[in-house]
């Protein structure tokens, strides 16, 4: 099983360097590479700004202008706007700002930096008036979530530091909520809450700033909620709101009633109120959509939910129960949503399929009166991120088809293609999947770089397999633990659909997925290699018998099962991609992507071993390639140049595997709207690949 690849050392480094040279050499021979590189550069290098965080008359957001490699932190107020933390202050190729949180008065902002894309981060505090960092530093943090109790005090999730040299593999432990006071060293931070077992515990402060709340997860599922008065917070002052197995996610506190998004009694979700000394009350139950999260604004909740293919935003009046829907464009992906509690407004980061991405401001008062959104998101801001020229929406046909899985279950699949006649046997399909953790994949799966596949003449598809939340939390539960094979069967049925429906010929589908999606891709690859034109698993979980031994993966046992339990281990062994590769089978062309600083799904125990095993199968040496992103992590830290190189490699590999060789010359809808500058600025492919 090539277990030696799971450790570190010069022999592993030499093997990875050899694999990098092999993949670089191969990818540069693909005729469509130059075309995809130019088109993805045009798309990815467009400027962008995030939905802002607003407090005390100041607005904070991350922005990146064309040509910049990473985003900088900006602040805007009535005097204008200024860059507060510039990406040029650190290594703009491998370091990235991952989180920030301003103090209630807006005078200080805590900001976290990831080095090389790792989940481990370091937080610092910056004075918004002077633009200088204070002396305070917090390290030993992952997935930072900061909760300001007042202008001088912040609560945060802390983890025990791993042994030196084992940052990418050592089991995460020692989680706790700690309290940091400005001007004091971190070793004086007191522990406010420590879970009985290792768990994710996230601190929050209610909108009225009265309550400090902690949400504790069972694995990755929000399950327990505790609260106490923020002004007098102590380690023994907690009041239990909920102490169960979830799914119960804290929303906010309104009139001293703790509001919870719960899925225990409703697959689509309920808003439930918990008041001390009273029985819980159901405030709202979702209909025709699955709730995802909620925010308090005044006396209303902003509810974000998803249908099969679209995100939905609603305003719920907590006093009378009235529901008002926000008018959002169709066929758009909602990337993020923030609220301004002072001015009672909602900011939504939207991207139209094939079109631009923008942040729109929706005033609550305007929504209630049926008015449309304001595109300029921040009062006082003068610099908007320039929008890239998109392809007209009319150029694409977006539809949802029903696919029958092995057990007769109907599975939804979203399909995007060039408008016009239905493909008649010649479709070249790029099929993406995630299929886990209750992610609403059909509503959230589209990413702007996918447009390059459409423009090359291909068909895009997204599989809404069991394990996601396309039909609520029941759909999630139907595809986890001992039901995981159902989701894999769903993906296989989606692959088969194109040939059965007459859209394509045999082996005309390339499947792609990241993380849990990479697991799904690898499982389908090992179970039905005869169906595929190619496979591209990325940062994939593939060793299902040992996944729980590394970093944060002990939290995934609720999703996958426990390899230390005999019944679970037998179930996991039955589909574990790494343990189901046959050296007598010829597998389709496979490009495995990973990152050398991935401390969530470490490359050695997973992607490296997968590549080595596949290369020892029939024809595997010629058909299996491993591409490693250097100084990058699981999903963070990639510079624009690295993202362009990585995404264009994926698309060019898929095009070559399916024979979509005319993609480097084929005209595409909306070509007349392109800017020539992206093509003129295209760097040589080899130069964008980091050296080993």
XYZ file of C-alpha atoms in Angstrom:
692
model
C 0.000 0.000 0.000
C 3.058 2.272 -0.280
C 2.796 3.156 3.407
C 6.206 4.834 3.271
C 4.600 7.724 1.375
C 2.577 8.651 4.464
C 5.664 9.901 6.296
C 8.071 12.728 5.551
C 11.657 12.393 4.362
C 14.018 12.883 1.420
C 12.808 9.692 -0.274
C 9.225 10.995 -0.285
C 10.401 14.408 -1.486
C 12.317 12.783 -4.353
C 9.283 10.712 -5.352
C 7.025 13.790 -5.328
C 9.544 15.750 -7.402
C 9.599 12.970 -9.999
C 5.797 12.933 -10.111
C 5.741 16.715 -10.541
C 8.121 16.576 -13.498
C 6.035 13.793 -15.090
C 2.759 15.691 -14.759
C 4.247 19.019 -15.910
C 5.799 17.381 -18.949
C 2.577 15.607 -19.863
C 0.275 18.583 -19.338
C 2.418 20.828 -21.550
C 1.907 18.421 -24.470
C -1.890 18.802 -24.417
C -2.971 20.935 -27.406
C -5.825 22.623 -25.512
C -3.648 23.725 -22.586
C -2.762 27.127 -24.027
C -6.400 27.904 -24.787
C -7.666 26.873 -21.353
C -4.876 28.728 -19.591
C -5.779 31.962 -21.373
C -9.511 31.562 -20.789
C -9.198 30.615 -17.118
C -6.818 33.534 -16.581
C -9.406 35.883 -18.080
C -12.007 34.527 -15.668
C -10.022 34.079 -12.448
C -7.954 37.263 -12.677
C -11.035 39.492 -12.608
C -11.202 41.726 -9.543
C -13.360 40.744 -6.606
C -14.597 42.059 -3.264
C -16.323 40.074 -0.528
C -19.605 40.848 1.180
C -18.662 43.334 3.908
C -18.725 43.146 7.685
C -20.285 46.361 9.003
C -20.121 47.829 12.510
C -20.073 51.272 14.139
C -20.297 53.060 10.801
C -17.320 51.203 9.336
C -17.342 48.532 6.649
C -14.613 45.896 6.251
C -14.105 43.643 3.238
C -11.461 41.681 1.340
C -10.573 42.955 -2.137
C -8.353 41.832 -4.960
C -7.706 43.862 -8.100
C -6.738 42.292 -11.471
C -3.087 41.303 -11.440
C -2.944 40.890 -7.656
C -2.246 37.414 -6.293
C -4.088 37.621 -2.950
C -6.765 39.782 -1.337
C -6.123 42.739 0.975
C -8.294 43.908 3.875
C -10.026 47.282 3.312
C -12.024 49.560 5.564
C -14.612 52.159 4.473
C -16.399 54.865 6.473
C -17.897 58.315 5.984
C -14.441 59.715 5.118
C -13.849 57.259 2.278
C -11.919 54.003 2.073
C -8.377 52.767 2.623
C -6.384 49.554 2.518
C -5.913 48.377 6.095
C -3.881 45.168 5.641
C -2.188 44.900 2.249
C -1.321 41.512 0.771
C 2.084 43.004 -0.076
C 2.907 42.983 3.659
C 3.387 39.205 3.551
C 4.204 36.527 0.978
C 1.475 37.199 -1.569
C 2.099 33.890 -3.329
C 1.595 31.507 -0.414
C 0.036 33.551 2.434
C -3.596 34.640 2.641
C -5.902 36.531 4.998
C -8.508 33.959 5.966
C -10.657 35.678 8.605
C -11.177 39.070 10.218
C -13.455 40.532 12.870
C -13.744 44.184 13.934
C -14.328 45.236 17.538
C -17.781 46.640 18.372
C -16.515 50.242 18.090
C -14.632 49.486 14.869
C -11.351 50.792 16.294
C -9.576 47.425 16.194
C -9.761 44.475 13.844
C -8.401 41.002 14.500
C -7.169 39.326 11.308
C -5.882 35.785 10.742
C -3.189 34.762 8.278
C -2.626 31.321 6.792
C 0.901 30.481 5.650
C 1.143 28.173 2.670
C -2.579 27.453 2.735
C -2.405 25.485 5.992
C -5.400 25.360 8.322
C -3.091 26.488 11.147
C -3.211 30.279 11.377
C -1.832 33.220 13.330
C -4.027 36.161 14.358
C -2.960 39.763 14.938
C -4.777 42.946 15.943
C -4.654 46.161 13.895
C -5.634 49.687 14.846
C -8.021 50.910 12.129
C -7.031 54.562 12.586
C -3.237 54.206 12.450
C -3.069 51.105 10.257
C -0.523 49.547 12.612
C -0.657 46.206 14.377
C -0.811 46.097 18.150
C 1.592 43.811 19.969
C -1.001 41.071 20.515
C -0.539 37.760 18.667
C -2.661 34.593 18.886
C -1.448 31.324 17.410
C -2.556 27.710 17.763
C -5.815 28.437 15.956
C -7.706 26.683 13.169
C -10.974 27.734 11.547
C -10.858 30.943 13.592
C -14.099 32.355 14.914
C -13.697 35.515 17.000
C -16.342 36.850 19.396
C -15.785 40.339 20.863
C -17.259 40.646 24.352
C -16.340 44.340 24.430
C -13.819 46.598 22.697
C -10.882 45.095 24.604
C -11.819 41.424 24.992
C -12.267 38.653 22.434
C -13.127 34.963 22.779
C -11.645 32.452 20.332
C -11.262 28.722 19.643
C -7.824 27.437 20.589
C -6.195 24.094 19.788
C -3.239 22.326 21.349
C -0.109 22.892 19.300
C 1.128 19.798 17.406
C 4.692 18.489 17.877
C 7.283 20.249 15.739
C 7.482 18.667 12.301
C 4.058 17.020 12.652
C 1.866 20.025 11.886
C 0.444 18.364 8.768
C -0.384 14.981 10.284
C -0.644 15.030 14.099
C -4.073 14.482 15.605
C -5.667 17.783 16.622
C -6.451 17.932 20.332
C -6.906 20.283 23.261
C -9.754 22.390 21.882
C -11.049 25.123 24.182
C -12.584 28.582 24.202
C -10.145 31.150 25.557
C -10.466 34.815 26.417
C -7.861 37.315 25.207
C -7.595 40.843 26.576
C -5.724 43.394 24.469
C -2.308 44.186 25.830
C -1.745 40.834 27.523
C 0.370 37.894 26.259
C -1.463 34.850 24.937
C -0.174 32.599 27.700
C -2.322 34.595 30.119
C -5.538 33.897 28.170
C -8.006 32.151 30.460
C -10.015 29.086 29.472
C -13.752 29.846 29.436
C -14.934 26.487 28.116
C -13.344 23.119 27.470
C -15.388 20.268 25.939
C -15.363 16.878 27.614
C -14.076 15.329 24.377
C -12.147 16.896 21.488
C -14.682 18.907 19.517
C -15.207 22.039 17.483
C -16.524 24.716 19.862
C -17.363 28.114 18.404
C -17.933 31.280 20.450
C -20.471 33.957 19.496
C -21.806 37.139 21.049
C -25.480 37.979 20.569
C -26.399 40.977 18.430
C -27.533 42.898 21.516
C -24.055 42.137 22.995
C -25.664 40.756 26.164
C -24.943 37.045 25.769
C -21.816 34.985 25.156
C -22.804 31.729 23.468
C -20.819 28.563 22.725
C -21.877 25.996 20.144
C -20.262 22.564 20.395
C -20.307 20.019 17.573
C -20.694 16.260 17.611
C -18.150 15.495 14.925
C -19.058 18.104 12.314
C -22.707 18.393 13.379
C -23.739 21.340 15.637
C -25.212 19.668 18.707
C -24.841 21.568 21.995
C -25.447 25.200 22.944
C -24.487 26.992 26.161
C -24.749 30.654 27.106
C -23.946 33.149 29.844
C -23.940 36.920 30.342
C -21.016 38.392 28.402
C -20.285 41.117 30.947
C -19.535 38.596 33.711
C -18.251 35.620 31.706
C -16.507 32.921 33.750
C -15.562 29.285 33.229
C -18.357 28.056 35.532
C -21.105 30.477 34.482
C -22.615 28.473 31.621
C -26.350 27.875 31.261
C -27.329 24.872 29.126
C -29.630 25.699 26.225
C -29.262 22.381 24.380
C -27.223 19.292 25.185
C -27.952 16.687 22.537
C -26.779 15.132 19.291
C -27.992 17.827 16.846
C -28.426 19.014 14.222
C -29.051 22.245 16.238
C -27.214 25.378 15.174
C -27.145 28.628 17.145
C -28.576 31.685 15.363
C -28.793 34.553 17.899
C -30.592 35.748 21.028
C -33.708 37.920 20.638
C -35.439 39.315 23.717
C -33.411 36.831 25.840
C -34.782 33.896 23.811
C -32.072 31.774 22.174
C -32.910 31.136 18.528
C -31.781 27.831 17.047
C -31.836 26.393 13.525
C -32.858 22.782 14.139
C -33.237 19.719 11.891
C -34.149 17.173 14.554
C -37.894 17.294 13.885
C -37.868 18.618 10.320
C -35.633 17.591 7.438
C -36.038 21.038 5.861
C -35.302 22.870 9.118
C -37.104 24.802 11.842
C -36.380 27.970 13.776
C -36.892 27.041 17.429
C -36.857 29.386 20.419
C -35.454 28.409 23.820
C -36.287 30.564 26.843
C -35.130 29.764 30.370
C -37.844 27.966 32.301
C -40.111 27.530 29.263
C -40.729 24.725 26.807
C -39.114 25.170 23.358
C -41.384 26.754 20.740
C -41.322 26.348 16.968
C -41.159 29.846 15.486
C -40.923 28.876 11.813
C -40.783 25.694 9.747
C -39.366 25.727 6.239
C -41.546 24.894 3.263
C -40.418 24.271 -0.331
C -36.744 24.769 0.559
C -34.066 23.568 2.986
C -32.786 26.124 5.471
C -29.048 26.661 5.560
C -28.437 29.496 8.054
C -29.999 32.610 9.549
C -29.005 36.067 10.805
C -30.813 38.478 13.125
C -31.513 42.011 11.837
C -33.727 44.129 14.076
C -36.871 42.114 14.780
C -36.386 39.900 11.718
C -34.407 36.849 10.781
C -32.696 36.763 7.412
C -33.177 33.134 6.360
C -30.926 31.587 3.727
C -32.252 28.388 2.185
C -31.867 26.308 -0.948
C -34.146 24.654 -3.459
C -32.778 21.993 -5.792
C -30.896 24.539 -7.871
C -31.264 28.013 -6.372
C -30.572 29.866 -3.159
C -33.478 31.658 -1.511
C -33.306 34.557 0.972
C -36.331 35.402 3.121
C -37.111 37.885 5.905
C -39.027 36.443 8.868
C -40.769 38.902 11.192
C -40.270 37.476 14.686
C -43.186 39.472 16.091
C -45.936 38.402 13.682
C -44.416 35.524 11.663
C -44.748 37.279 8.288
C -42.375 36.007 5.583
C -41.028 38.205 2.758
C -38.853 36.834 -0.036
C -35.866 38.754 -1.403
C -35.939 38.998 -5.200
C -32.783 37.240 -6.421
C -31.814 36.505 -10.035
C -32.388 32.981 -11.345
C -29.484 30.640 -12.087
C -27.165 32.546 -9.777
C -24.879 31.123 -7.096
C -24.986 32.798 -3.682
C -21.423 32.688 -2.345
C -21.920 34.595 0.893
C -24.368 36.691 2.895
C -23.658 39.256 5.622
C -25.863 41.732 7.474
C -25.621 45.312 8.727
C -27.566 45.306 11.990
C -27.303 49.089 12.480
C -28.778 50.102 9.112
C -30.799 46.877 8.768
C -29.446 45.753 5.426
C -28.326 42.504 3.798
C -25.261 42.105 1.555
C -25.283 39.208 -0.891
C -22.302 37.970 -2.929
C -23.860 36.633 -6.154
C -22.468 35.127 -9.320
C -24.508 34.619 -12.467
C -23.749 31.439 -14.415
C -21.471 32.520 -17.248
C -21.635 36.115 -16.038
C -20.104 38.522 -13.537
C -19.869 38.234 -9.769
C -21.036 41.175 -7.640
C -22.013 42.195 -4.137
C -25.502 43.691 -3.842
C -26.967 45.583 -0.898
C -30.583 44.904 0.042
C -32.123 47.332 2.535
C -34.695 45.534 4.696
C -37.065 48.468 4.288
C -36.658 48.368 0.493
C -37.267 44.611 0.369
C -40.481 45.012 2.346
C -41.579 47.634 -0.190
C -40.644 45.447 -3.167
C -37.711 47.578 -4.303
C -34.599 46.145 -5.987
C -31.063 45.879 -4.643
C -28.357 48.515 -4.773
C -25.253 47.236 -6.521
C -22.846 49.542 -4.697
C -22.335 47.709 -1.418
C -20.659 50.257 0.850
C -21.516 53.833 1.669
C -18.410 55.958 1.135
C -16.697 53.404 -1.096
C -15.250 54.693 -4.350
C -13.504 51.588 -5.655
C -15.611 48.745 -6.979
C -13.906 45.558 -8.142
C -14.102 45.614 -11.951
C -16.464 43.062 -13.419
C -15.182 40.693 -16.059
C -17.055 40.521 -19.335
C -19.367 37.552 -19.039
C -21.141 35.482 -21.642
C -24.805 36.441 -22.118
C -27.096 34.229 -20.017
C -29.083 33.397 -23.137
C -26.059 31.506 -24.470
C -26.561 28.683 -21.969
C -29.337 26.217 -21.308
C -29.661 25.324 -17.604
C -31.887 22.401 -16.618
C -32.357 19.745 -13.951
C -32.837 16.129 -14.991
C -34.033 13.123 -12.999
C -31.654 10.165 -12.798
C -32.728 6.731 -11.557
C -30.186 5.220 -9.160
C -29.505 1.526 -8.577
C -32.193 1.189 -5.893
C -34.790 3.129 -7.884
C -34.284 6.448 -6.069
C -34.630 9.529 -8.279
C -31.496 11.674 -8.072
C -31.386 15.274 -9.365
C -28.603 16.363 -11.713
C -28.069 19.909 -12.943
C -26.912 20.213 -16.551
C -25.569 23.320 -18.307
C -24.902 23.378 -22.041
C -24.878 25.660 -25.037
C -28.411 26.788 -25.875
C -29.942 25.072 -28.881
C -30.485 21.485 -29.907
C -30.026 18.696 -27.381
C -26.696 16.878 -27.924
C -27.087 13.816 -30.095
C -24.324 11.424 -29.140
C -21.440 13.899 -29.227
C -21.536 15.513 -25.756
C -18.273 15.773 -23.836
C -19.253 15.996 -20.178
C -17.438 17.415 -17.170
C -19.395 16.038 -14.183
C -18.745 17.411 -10.680
C -19.791 15.918 -7.361
C -19.424 16.508 -3.619
C -22.018 14.310 -1.910
C -21.354 14.760 1.783
C -21.804 16.751 4.985
C -25.210 18.036 3.917
C -23.759 20.460 1.356
C -26.476 21.757 -1.050
C -24.300 21.017 -4.069
C -26.716 21.697 -6.903
C -27.353 25.210 -5.597
C -23.712 25.981 -4.796
C -21.564 23.928 -7.165
C -20.999 26.294 -10.086
C -17.656 28.100 -10.066
C -16.630 30.730 -12.597
C -13.735 28.678 -14.018
C -16.281 26.067 -15.140
C -17.382 28.552 -17.798
C -14.192 27.800 -19.753
C -15.467 24.237 -20.319
C -18.751 25.545 -21.682
C -16.968 28.001 -23.945
C -14.877 25.132 -25.296
C -18.032 23.316 -26.396
C -18.396 20.919 -23.464
C -21.353 20.087 -21.219
C -21.253 20.808 -17.484
C -23.104 18.650 -14.974
C -23.471 18.546 -11.190
C -24.653 15.405 -9.397
C -27.013 15.950 -6.447
C -26.260 12.578 -4.869
C -27.344 11.362 -1.445
C -25.076 12.768 1.240
C -25.850 16.357 0.220
C -28.973 18.262 1.255
C -30.857 18.608 -2.019
C -33.935 17.175 -0.289
C -33.091 18.300 3.237
C -31.189 16.619 6.021
C -32.934 13.310 5.274
C -31.058 13.303 1.929
C -27.835 13.838 3.868
C -28.519 11.001 6.287
C -29.396 8.714 3.358
C -25.808 8.926 2.088
C -23.546 8.672 5.141
C -21.919 5.903 7.193
C -23.457 2.551 6.159
C -25.419 4.346 3.436
C -22.326 5.796 1.720
C -22.500 3.297 -1.148
C -25.907 4.754 -2.070
C -24.281 8.087 -2.894
C -21.614 6.314 -4.968
C -24.368 4.426 -6.821
C -26.104 7.750 -7.435
C -22.932 9.164 -9.010
C -22.513 6.076 -11.192
C -26.128 6.460 -12.378
C -25.455 10.104 -13.263
C -22.440 9.037 -15.325
C -24.537 6.439 -17.158
C -27.387 8.874 -17.827
C -25.657 10.717 -20.675
C -25.170 7.627 -22.804
C -28.581 6.183 -21.932
C -30.255 9.491 -22.831
C -28.438 9.571 -26.173
C -26.419 12.678 -25.323
C -23.018 10.988 -25.542
C -21.178 7.891 -26.630
C -19.350 5.488 -24.309
C -16.753 6.858 -21.894
C -17.580 10.491 -22.691
C -17.709 11.708 -19.083
C -14.869 12.971 -16.897
C -15.733 13.162 -13.202
C -14.263 15.715 -10.805
C -14.622 16.357 -7.081
C -12.723 17.866 -4.163
C -12.216 16.465 -0.648
C -15.315 14.327 0.051
C -16.079 14.846 -3.644
C -12.640 13.395 -4.383
C -13.622 10.348 -2.332
C -16.782 9.953 -4.427
C -14.805 10.299 -7.673
C -12.172 7.785 -6.539
C -14.827 5.297 -5.428
C -16.652 5.507 -8.777
C -13.284 5.178 -10.549
C -12.437 1.944 -8.747
C -15.948 0.476 -8.970
C -16.875 1.322 -12.578
C -13.744 2.261 -14.557
C -15.447 1.017 -17.737
C -17.888 3.967 -17.691
C -15.392 6.798 -17.542
C -13.456 8.830 -20.041
C -11.339 10.149 -17.172
C -11.244 11.069 -13.491
C -9.864 14.059 -11.594
C -10.000 13.542 -7.793
C -8.698 16.531 -5.815
C -7.401 16.612 -2.208
C -9.355 13.387 -1.867
C -10.046 11.234 1.185
C -9.202 7.750 -0.133
C -7.859 5.666 2.774
C -11.092 4.972 4.624
C -9.472 2.549 7.069
C -7.026 5.093 8.479
C -8.508 8.547 7.767
C -9.302 9.139 11.446
C -5.638 9.055 12.468
C -4.728 12.441 10.993
C -5.273 16.074 12.068
C -8.985 16.940 12.327
C -10.354 13.783 10.699
C -11.516 12.251 13.978
C -14.448 14.637 13.548
C -15.493 12.830 10.372
C -16.410 9.574 12.126
C -20.033 10.684 12.405
C -20.107 11.099 8.609
C -18.150 7.998 7.564
C -18.181 5.555 10.480
C -15.481 4.418 12.886
C -12.656 2.259 11.473
C -11.989 0.979 15.008
C -15.444 -0.656 15.118
C -15.507 -4.011 13.313
C -18.851 -3.537 11.571
C -17.912 -0.053 10.385
C -14.466 -1.185 9.282
C -15.940 -3.903 7.079
C -18.305 -1.365 5.518
C -15.485 1.128 4.904
C -13.203 -1.540 3.439
C -15.890 -2.456 0.906
C -15.645 0.922 -0.848
C -12.352 2.477 0.328
C -10.773 3.565 -2.978
C -7.216 2.839 -1.861
C -8.130 -0.724 -0.877
C -10.175 -1.560 -3.974
C -7.653 -0.922 -6.736
C -6.952 -4.016 -8.829
C -3.592 -4.182 -10.552
C -5.190 -6.347 -13.254
C -7.608 -3.569 -14.320
C -6.915 -0.804 -16.831
C -8.286 2.416 -15.366
C -9.182 5.478 -17.431
C -6.852 8.513 -17.559
C -6.614 9.958 -14.057
C -5.184 13.245 -12.828
C -4.813 13.379 -9.036
C -4.492 16.842 -7.507
C -3.266 17.607 -4.003
C -1.268 20.226 -2.073
C 1.908 19.805 -0.073
C 0.630 21.841 2.925
C -2.802 20.214 3.119
C -3.231 19.582 6.843
C -6.885 18.596 6.532
C -6.473 15.685 4.094
C -2.702 15.105 4.214
C -1.349 14.210 0.761
C 0.921 11.365 1.887
C -1.672 9.025 3.408
C -4.198 9.771 0.678
C -3.316 11.267 -2.736
C 0.308 10.108 -2.875
C -0.638 6.516 -2.085
C -3.559 6.617 -4.520
C -1.270 7.755 -7.343
C 1.347 5.120 -6.535
C -1.220 2.314 -6.467
C -2.894 3.343 -9.735
C 0.473 3.611 -11.472
C 1.050 -0.082 -10.791
C -2.116 -1.182 -12.589
C -2.403 -2.163 -16.272
C -1.333 0.906 -18.231
C -1.346 2.932 -15.035
C 2.142 4.290 -15.511
C 1.088 6.009 -18.731
C -2.414 7.007 -17.622
C -2.068 8.258 -14.025
C -0.576 11.623 -13.127
C -0.116 13.437 -9.825
C -0.105 17.239 -9.705
C 1.028 18.837 -6.431
C 0.353 22.488 -5.583
C 3.282 23.800 -3.569
C 2.872 26.108 -0.571
C -0.878 25.548 -0.735
C -3.406 23.798 1.475
C -6.716 21.991 1.294
C -8.793 24.930 0.104
C -6.839 28.021 1.095
C -3.894 30.099 0.038
C -3.621 29.510 -3.685
C -2.415 32.565 -5.540
C -4.161 33.611 -8.744
C -1.300 32.211 -10.830
C -1.468 28.858 -9.037
C -5.252 28.693 -9.279
C -5.109 29.476 -13.007
C -2.429 26.829 -13.564
C -4.341 24.265 -11.503
C -7.791 24.890 -12.999
C -6.516 25.022 -16.595
C -4.662 21.734 -15.986
C -7.917 20.111 -14.855
C -9.859 21.302 -17.896
C -7.118 20.575 -20.437
C -6.639 17.068 -19.016
C -10.374 16.417 -19.217
C -10.558 17.780 -22.776
C -7.660 15.588 -23.887
C -9.146 12.496 -22.215
C -12.463 13.013 -24.045
C -11.035 14.088 -27.384
C -12.279 17.663 -27.097
C -9.146 18.666 -28.986
C -10.757 21.458 -31.002
C -11.307 23.433 -27.788
C -8.200 25.527 -28.428
C -9.637 26.919 -31.664
C -13.407 26.494 -31.372
C -15.515 29.686 -31.275
C -17.778 30.098 -28.273
C -20.825 32.149 -27.353
C -19.941 35.636 -26.183
C -16.422 35.566 -27.624
C -16.926 39.071 -28.944
C -17.232 40.333 -25.359
C -13.732 39.205 -24.371
C -10.905 41.517 -23.500
C -7.771 40.741 -25.471
C -5.587 41.716 -22.530
C -6.055 38.359 -20.818
C -4.629 36.543 -23.821
C -1.823 39.012 -24.236
C -0.882 38.716 -20.568
C -0.855 34.922 -20.544
C 2.349 33.622 -18.928
C 4.072 30.494 -20.142
C 2.476 27.456 -18.545
C 5.765 26.094 -17.260
C 6.543 29.356 -15.460
C 3.314 29.219 -13.465
C 4.096 25.732 -12.159
C 6.053 26.055 -8.891
C 9.360 24.223 -8.753
C 9.678 21.103 -6.665
